[in-house]
Short mmCIF file of C-alpha atoms in Angstrom, two decimals:
data_model
loop_
_atom_site.label_atom_id
_atom_site.label_comp_id
_atom_site.label_asym_id
_atom_site.label_seq_id
_atom_site.Cartn_x
_atom_site.Cartn_y
_atom_site.Cartn_z
CA UNK B 27 -28.11 19.61 70.06
CA UNK B 28 -29.52 16.98 72.58
CA UNK B 29 -31.92 15.19 70.40
CA UNK B 30 -33.02 15.18 66.85
CA UNK B 31 -36.30 13.86 67.31
CA UNK B 32 -38.75 16.18 65.10
CA UNK B 33 -36.09 18.22 63.97
CA UNK B 34 -35.94 18.64 60.21
CA UNK B 35 -32.33 17.62 58.16
CA UNK B 36 -31.35 18.47 54.89
CA UNK B 37 -28.72 15.97 53.32
CA UNK B 38 -27.07 16.32 50.05
CA UNK B 39 -25.49 13.07 48.42
CA UNK B 40 -28.32 10.97 50.12
CA UNK B 41 -28.92 8.57 47.32
CA UNK B 42 -26.15 6.21 48.63
CA UNK B 43 -23.16 5.76 51.09
CA UNK B 44 -22.90 7.85 54.26
CA UNK B 45 -25.68 10.18 53.08
CA UNK B 46 -28.26 7.37 53.09
CA UNK B 47 -26.87 5.73 56.09
CA UNK B 48 -27.14 8.82 57.89
CA UNK B 49 -30.68 9.77 56.70
CA UNK B 50 -31.80 6.27 57.72
CA UNK B 51 -30.39 6.88 61.24
CA UNK B 52 -31.85 9.96 61.98
CA UNK B 53 -35.13 8.74 60.42
CA UNK B 54 -34.90 6.12 63.05
CA UNK B 55 -34.34 8.65 65.76
CA UNK B 56 -37.57 10.63 64.67
CA UNK B 57 -35.94 13.30 62.74
CA UNK B 58 -37.75 14.48 59.49
CA UNK B 59 -35.68 14.88 56.14
CA UNK B 60 -35.27 16.54 53.07
CA UNK B 61 -33.08 14.36 50.83
CA UNK B 62 -31.06 15.37 47.41
CA UNK B 63 -29.01 13.53 44.96
CA UNK B 64 -28.49 13.36 41.26
CA UNK B 65 -29.39 9.70 41.10
CA UNK B 66 -33.14 9.48 41.38
CA UNK B 67 -32.97 5.63 41.84
CA UNK B 68 -30.66 5.71 44.81
CA UNK B 69 -32.72 8.53 46.31
CA UNK B 70 -36.16 6.72 45.92
CA UNK B 71 -34.27 3.67 47.69
CA UNK B 72 -33.00 5.81 50.65
CA UNK B 73 -36.81 7.52 50.79
CA UNK B 74 -38.53 3.90 51.01
CA UNK B 75 -35.89 3.10 53.78
CA UNK B 76 -36.56 6.39 55.78
CA UNK B 77 -40.28 6.37 55.38
CA UNK B 78 -40.45 3.25 57.36
CA UNK B 79 -39.90 5.07 60.21
CA UNK B 80 -42.96 6.99 60.21
CA UNK B 81 -41.25 10.62 59.39
CA UNK B 82 -41.80 13.03 56.92
CA UNK B 83 -39.73 12.79 53.97
CA UNK B 84 -39.11 15.11 50.95
CA UNK B 85 -36.58 14.08 48.02
CA UNK B 86 -35.49 16.40 45.44
CA UNK B 87 -32.93 15.94 42.53
CA UNK B 88 -30.28 18.43 43.20
CA UNK B 89 -27.00 19.04 41.56
CA UNK B 90 -25.06 20.73 44.17
CA UNK B 91 -22.69 21.96 41.64
CA UNK B 92 -25.55 24.53 40.45
CA UNK B 93 -26.10 27.37 42.98
CA UNK B 94 -29.42 28.07 41.99
CA UNK B 95 -30.81 24.71 42.68
CA UNK B 96 -29.20 24.41 45.79
CA UNK B 97 -30.88 27.66 46.96
CA UNK B 98 -34.28 26.92 45.46
CA UNK B 99 -34.00 23.57 47.21
CA UNK B 100 -33.38 25.16 50.53
CA UNK B 101 -35.99 27.76 50.55
CA UNK B 102 -38.37 25.17 49.28
CA UNK B 103 -37.27 22.86 52.30
CA UNK B 104 -37.84 25.55 54.70
CA UNK B 105 -41.22 26.56 53.20
CA UNK B 106 -42.57 23.07 53.09
CA UNK B 107 -41.28 22.17 56.58
CA UNK B 108 -41.45 25.30 58.34
CA UNK B 109 -37.92 25.23 59.87
CA UNK B 110 -34.54 23.72 58.98
CA UNK B 111 -32.38 22.47 62.04
CA UNK B 112 -29.38 20.19 60.41
CA UNK B 113 -27.72 20.39 56.97
CA UNK B 114 -25.45 17.70 56.01
CA UNK B 115 -23.24 18.64 53.18
CA UNK B 116 -21.98 15.49 51.99
CA UNK B 117 -22.33 15.02 48.20
CA UNK B 118 -18.84 14.25 46.59
CA UNK B 119 -17.10 12.47 43.79
CA UNK B 120 -13.63 11.13 43.07
CA UNK B 121 -10.98 11.93 40.69
CA UNK B 122 -7.72 9.75 40.19
CA UNK B 123 -5.10 11.59 37.93
CA UNK B 124 -1.42 13.08 38.33
CA UNK B 125 -1.59 16.89 38.09
CA UNK B 126 0.18 16.56 34.66
CA UNK B 127 -2.93 14.54 33.35
CA UNK B 128 -5.58 16.10 35.10
CA UNK B 129 -7.85 18.18 32.56
CA UNK B 130 -8.95 21.40 33.63
CA UNK B 131 -12.67 20.33 32.86
CA UNK B 132 -12.40 17.34 35.25
CA UNK B 133 -10.49 19.42 38.05
CA UNK B 134 -13.36 22.03 37.60
CA UNK B 135 -15.93 19.16 37.67
CA UNK B 136 -14.72 17.90 40.99
CA UNK B 137 -14.49 21.33 42.71
CA UNK B 138 -17.95 22.36 41.48
CA UNK B 139 -19.32 19.37 43.52
CA UNK B 140 -16.88 18.88 46.50
CA UNK B 141 -16.28 22.31 47.21
CA UNK B 142 -18.68 24.82 45.73
CA UNK B 143 -21.48 22.25 46.74
CA UNK B 144 -20.56 22.59 50.32
CA UNK B 145 -20.00 26.54 50.04
CA UNK B 146 -23.48 26.62 48.36
CA UNK B 147 -25.46 24.15 50.64
CA UNK B 148 -23.89 26.29 53.63
CA UNK B 149 -24.98 29.66 52.42
CA UNK B 150 -28.43 28.76 51.31
CA UNK B 151 -29.42 26.87 54.60
CA UNK B 152 -27.59 29.38 56.94
CA UNK B 153 -30.42 32.00 56.96
CA UNK B 154 -33.03 29.27 57.66
CA UNK B 155 -30.93 27.93 60.42
CA UNK B 156 -30.41 31.48 61.82
CA UNK B 157 -34.11 32.02 61.68
CA UNK B 158 -34.58 29.64 64.54
CA UNK B 159 -31.38 30.30 66.35
CA UNK B 160 -30.64 26.63 66.45
CA UNK B 161 -29.28 23.82 64.43
CA UNK B 162 -25.88 22.37 63.15
CA UNK B 163 -24.14 22.22 59.93
CA UNK B 164 -22.08 19.16 58.98
CA UNK B 165 -19.55 19.74 55.99
CA UNK B 166 -17.97 16.41 54.67
CA UNK B 167 -14.19 16.64 54.03
CA UNK B 168 -11.91 13.63 54.40
CA UNK B 169 -8.50 12.34 55.49
CA UNK B 170 -7.64 13.64 52.35
CA UNK B 171 -8.51 17.06 53.76
CA UNK B 172 -5.68 16.33 56.01
CA UNK B 173 -2.61 15.23 54.01
CA UNK B 174 -1.66 15.16 50.16
CA UNK B 175 -1.73 12.10 48.13
CA UNK B 176 -0.34 11.36 44.76
CA UNK B 177 -2.61 11.25 41.95
CA UNK B 178 -5.31 13.10 44.48
CA UNK B 179 -4.43 16.48 43.93
CA UNK B 180 -8.02 17.75 42.86
CA UNK B 181 -9.56 15.83 45.76
CA UNK B 182 -7.07 16.97 48.20
CA UNK B 183 -7.53 20.80 47.04
CA UNK B 184 -11.50 20.42 47.73
CA UNK B 185 -11.19 18.63 50.72
CA UNK B 186 -8.40 20.93 52.34
CA UNK B 187 -10.46 23.73 51.13
CA UNK B 188 -13.70 22.47 53.15
CA UNK B 189 -11.85 21.87 55.98
CA UNK B 190 -10.62 25.58 55.98
CA UNK B 191 -14.00 26.79 55.17
CA UNK B 192 -15.79 25.10 57.89
CA UNK B 193 -13.41 26.10 60.46
CA UNK B 194 -13.55 29.85 59.56
CA UNK B 195 -17.75 29.50 59.62
CA UNK B 196 -17.78 27.71 63.17
CA UNK B 197 -15.52 30.59 64.31
CA UNK B 198 -17.73 33.42 63.00
CA UNK B 199 -21.03 31.91 64.17
CA UNK B 200 -19.02 31.53 67.85
CA UNK B 201 -18.47 35.14 67.87
CA UNK B 202 -21.60 36.05 66.78
CA UNK B 203 -22.76 34.03 69.96
CA UNK B 204 -25.49 32.23 68.33
CA UNK B 205 -26.86 28.36 68.81
CA UNK B 206 -25.50 26.95 65.40
CA UNK B 207 -22.88 24.06 65.84
CA UNK B 208 -20.47 23.33 62.96
CA UNK B 209 -18.76 20.19 62.42
CA UNK B 210 -15.96 19.11 59.90
CA UNK B 211 -15.98 15.47 59.28
CA UNK B 212 -12.90 13.59 58.00
CA UNK B 213 -13.82 9.90 56.91
CA UNK B 214 -11.06 7.35 56.28
CA UNK B 215 -11.99 4.71 54.04
CA UNK B 216 -15.52 4.17 53.94
CA UNK B 217 -17.28 1.23 52.20
CA UNK B 218 -19.06 3.30 49.58
CA UNK B 219 -19.03 3.60 45.67
CA UNK B 220 -17.19 6.60 45.46
CA UNK B 221 -13.82 4.97 44.31
CA UNK B 222 -15.73 2.78 41.93
CA UNK B 223 -17.35 5.75 40.34
CA UNK B 224 -14.47 7.97 40.09
CA UNK B 225 -12.85 9.46 37.14
CA UNK B 226 -9.63 7.87 36.58
CA UNK B 227 -7.05 8.79 33.98
CA UNK B 228 -4.99 5.69 33.05
CA UNK B 229 -1.20 6.52 32.99
CA UNK B 230 1.35 3.94 32.87
CA UNK B 231 3.21 3.33 36.21
CA UNK B 232 0.58 5.79 37.99
CA UNK B 233 -2.96 4.59 37.61
CA UNK B 234 -4.70 1.61 35.87
CA UNK B 235 -7.96 -0.15 35.29
CA UNK B 236 -7.59 -1.75 38.75
CA UNK B 237 -6.77 1.39 40.72
CA UNK B 238 -10.29 2.01 42.06
CA UNK B 239 -10.61 -1.77 43.26
CA UNK B 240 -7.36 -1.76 44.77
CA UNK B 241 -8.02 1.57 46.65
CA UNK B 242 -11.53 0.15 47.84
CA UNK B 243 -9.62 -3.06 49.56
CA UNK B 244 -8.53 -0.51 52.26
CA UNK B 245 -11.72 0.60 53.04
CA UNK B 246 -12.66 -0.68 56.61
CA UNK B 247 -15.42 1.35 57.92
CA UNK B 248 -19.04 1.08 57.30
CA UNK B 249 -21.44 3.80 56.24
CA UNK B 250 -23.45 2.80 59.14
CA UNK B 251 -20.69 3.28 61.62
CA UNK B 252 -20.09 6.83 59.83
CA UNK B 253 -23.36 7.50 60.43
CA UNK B 254 -23.05 6.72 64.09
CA UNK B 255 -20.04 9.06 64.44
CA UNK B 256 -21.66 11.93 62.58
CA UNK B 257 -24.98 11.99 64.55
CA UNK B 258 -22.93 11.62 67.74
CA UNK B 259 -20.78 14.63 66.48
CA UNK B 260 -24.07 16.72 66.14
CA UNK B 261 -25.18 15.83 69.75
CA UNK B 262 -22.00 16.68 71.19
CA UNK B 263 -21.19 19.56 68.87
CA UNK B 264 -17.85 18.53 68.02
CA UNK B 265 -15.78 20.95 66.00
CA UNK B 266 -14.20 17.78 64.16
CA UNK B 267 -15.16 14.44 63.70
CA UNK B 268 -12.68 11.85 62.29
CA UNK B 269 -14.20 8.47 60.98
CA UNK B 270 -12.47 5.23 61.22
CA UNK B 271 -9.25 4.07 62.78
CA UNK B 272 -7.26 4.80 59.69
CA UNK B 273 -8.55 8.41 59.91
CA UNK B 274 -7.25 8.52 63.35
CA UNK B 275 -3.86 7.05 62.59
CA UNK B 276 -3.56 9.27 59.49
CA UNK B 277 -4.41 12.37 61.85
CA UNK B 278 -1.75 11.29 64.26
CA UNK B 279 0.80 10.50 61.64
CA UNK B 280 0.25 14.17 60.13
CA UNK B 281 0.54 15.81 63.57
CA UNK B 282 3.65 13.96 64.68
CA UNK B 283 5.41 13.93 61.12
CA UNK B 284 4.02 16.94 59.33
CA UNK B 285 6.64 16.65 56.49
CA UNK B 286 7.98 13.08 56.95
CA UNK B 287 4.82 11.32 56.20
CA UNK B 288 5.23 12.74 52.33
CA UNK B 289 8.52 10.70 52.40
CA UNK B 290 6.71 7.77 53.38
CA UNK B 291 3.89 8.03 51.02
CA UNK B 292 6.53 8.65 48.15
CA UNK B 293 8.40 5.51 49.10
CA UNK B 294 5.44 3.78 49.05
CA UNK B 295 4.21 5.16 45.79
CA UNK B 296 7.53 4.38 44.16
CA UNK B 297 7.15 0.51 45.16
CA UNK B 298 3.68 0.40 43.59
CA UNK B 299 5.02 2.42 40.60
CA UNK B 300 7.89 -0.44 40.06
CA UNK B 301 5.31 -3.19 40.58
CA UNK B 302 2.82 -1.65 37.92
CA UNK B 303 5.72 -0.97 35.57
CA UNK B 304 7.00 -4.74 35.98
CA UNK B 305 3.53 -6.02 35.36
CA UNK B 306 3.21 -3.92 32.01
CA UNK B 307 6.32 -5.21 30.62
#
């Protein structure tokens, strides 16, 4: 897609973070927007920022974990704008807990948003993209869709699943020979509220009240930088987009040391665990 000007983009999780930054960047470039989130206040703030650039903006409270809501939203957006060209399945949540401590309810909560939300968004909008035989789908995975990490089993499961789903989707569309591009995005540490808003099960030696804030200290990339990379990936029709130097490093480590990286993570977690246990005594 050479230009986004006068195109229509639908973005989930647009109330903050990467979703908001991408919406604003697309608005600056003349793209009309259909934005959704479960946070009305954040969504309203994003809407105001986008309208400053003179584009059409529609906002809806949509829970991506609910299939009917996503499909209804997609149909209404297509009806109002007349077409949809870009879909960015970005909405996501986080969960920190060992597998032993993770409740089934929390696992399902995360999977319903992070994985099924991507599936629903893709399937709901795909017929509308095919109707114009042009467009692009962006599904947001994570570096945790490339490597497994202790206390992140649920998040890993969803993000690995998004990667596989997105790669299969792209191949199917290429076999059909249409003009719809697909990109799987793997952000590293992005300065958003996802870690701060994560559900964390506190367990001595594994997680505590500071786990989320400690995790955030490693976040180095701004949402605006992530948005630039995503829009560039759309323009260049990339299959995959790593975001942030940490993502590039992690990807390289996983490819170079596909099993040894796990030993490195185990050693680091053991050191952290000893430190947490000592602080608790």
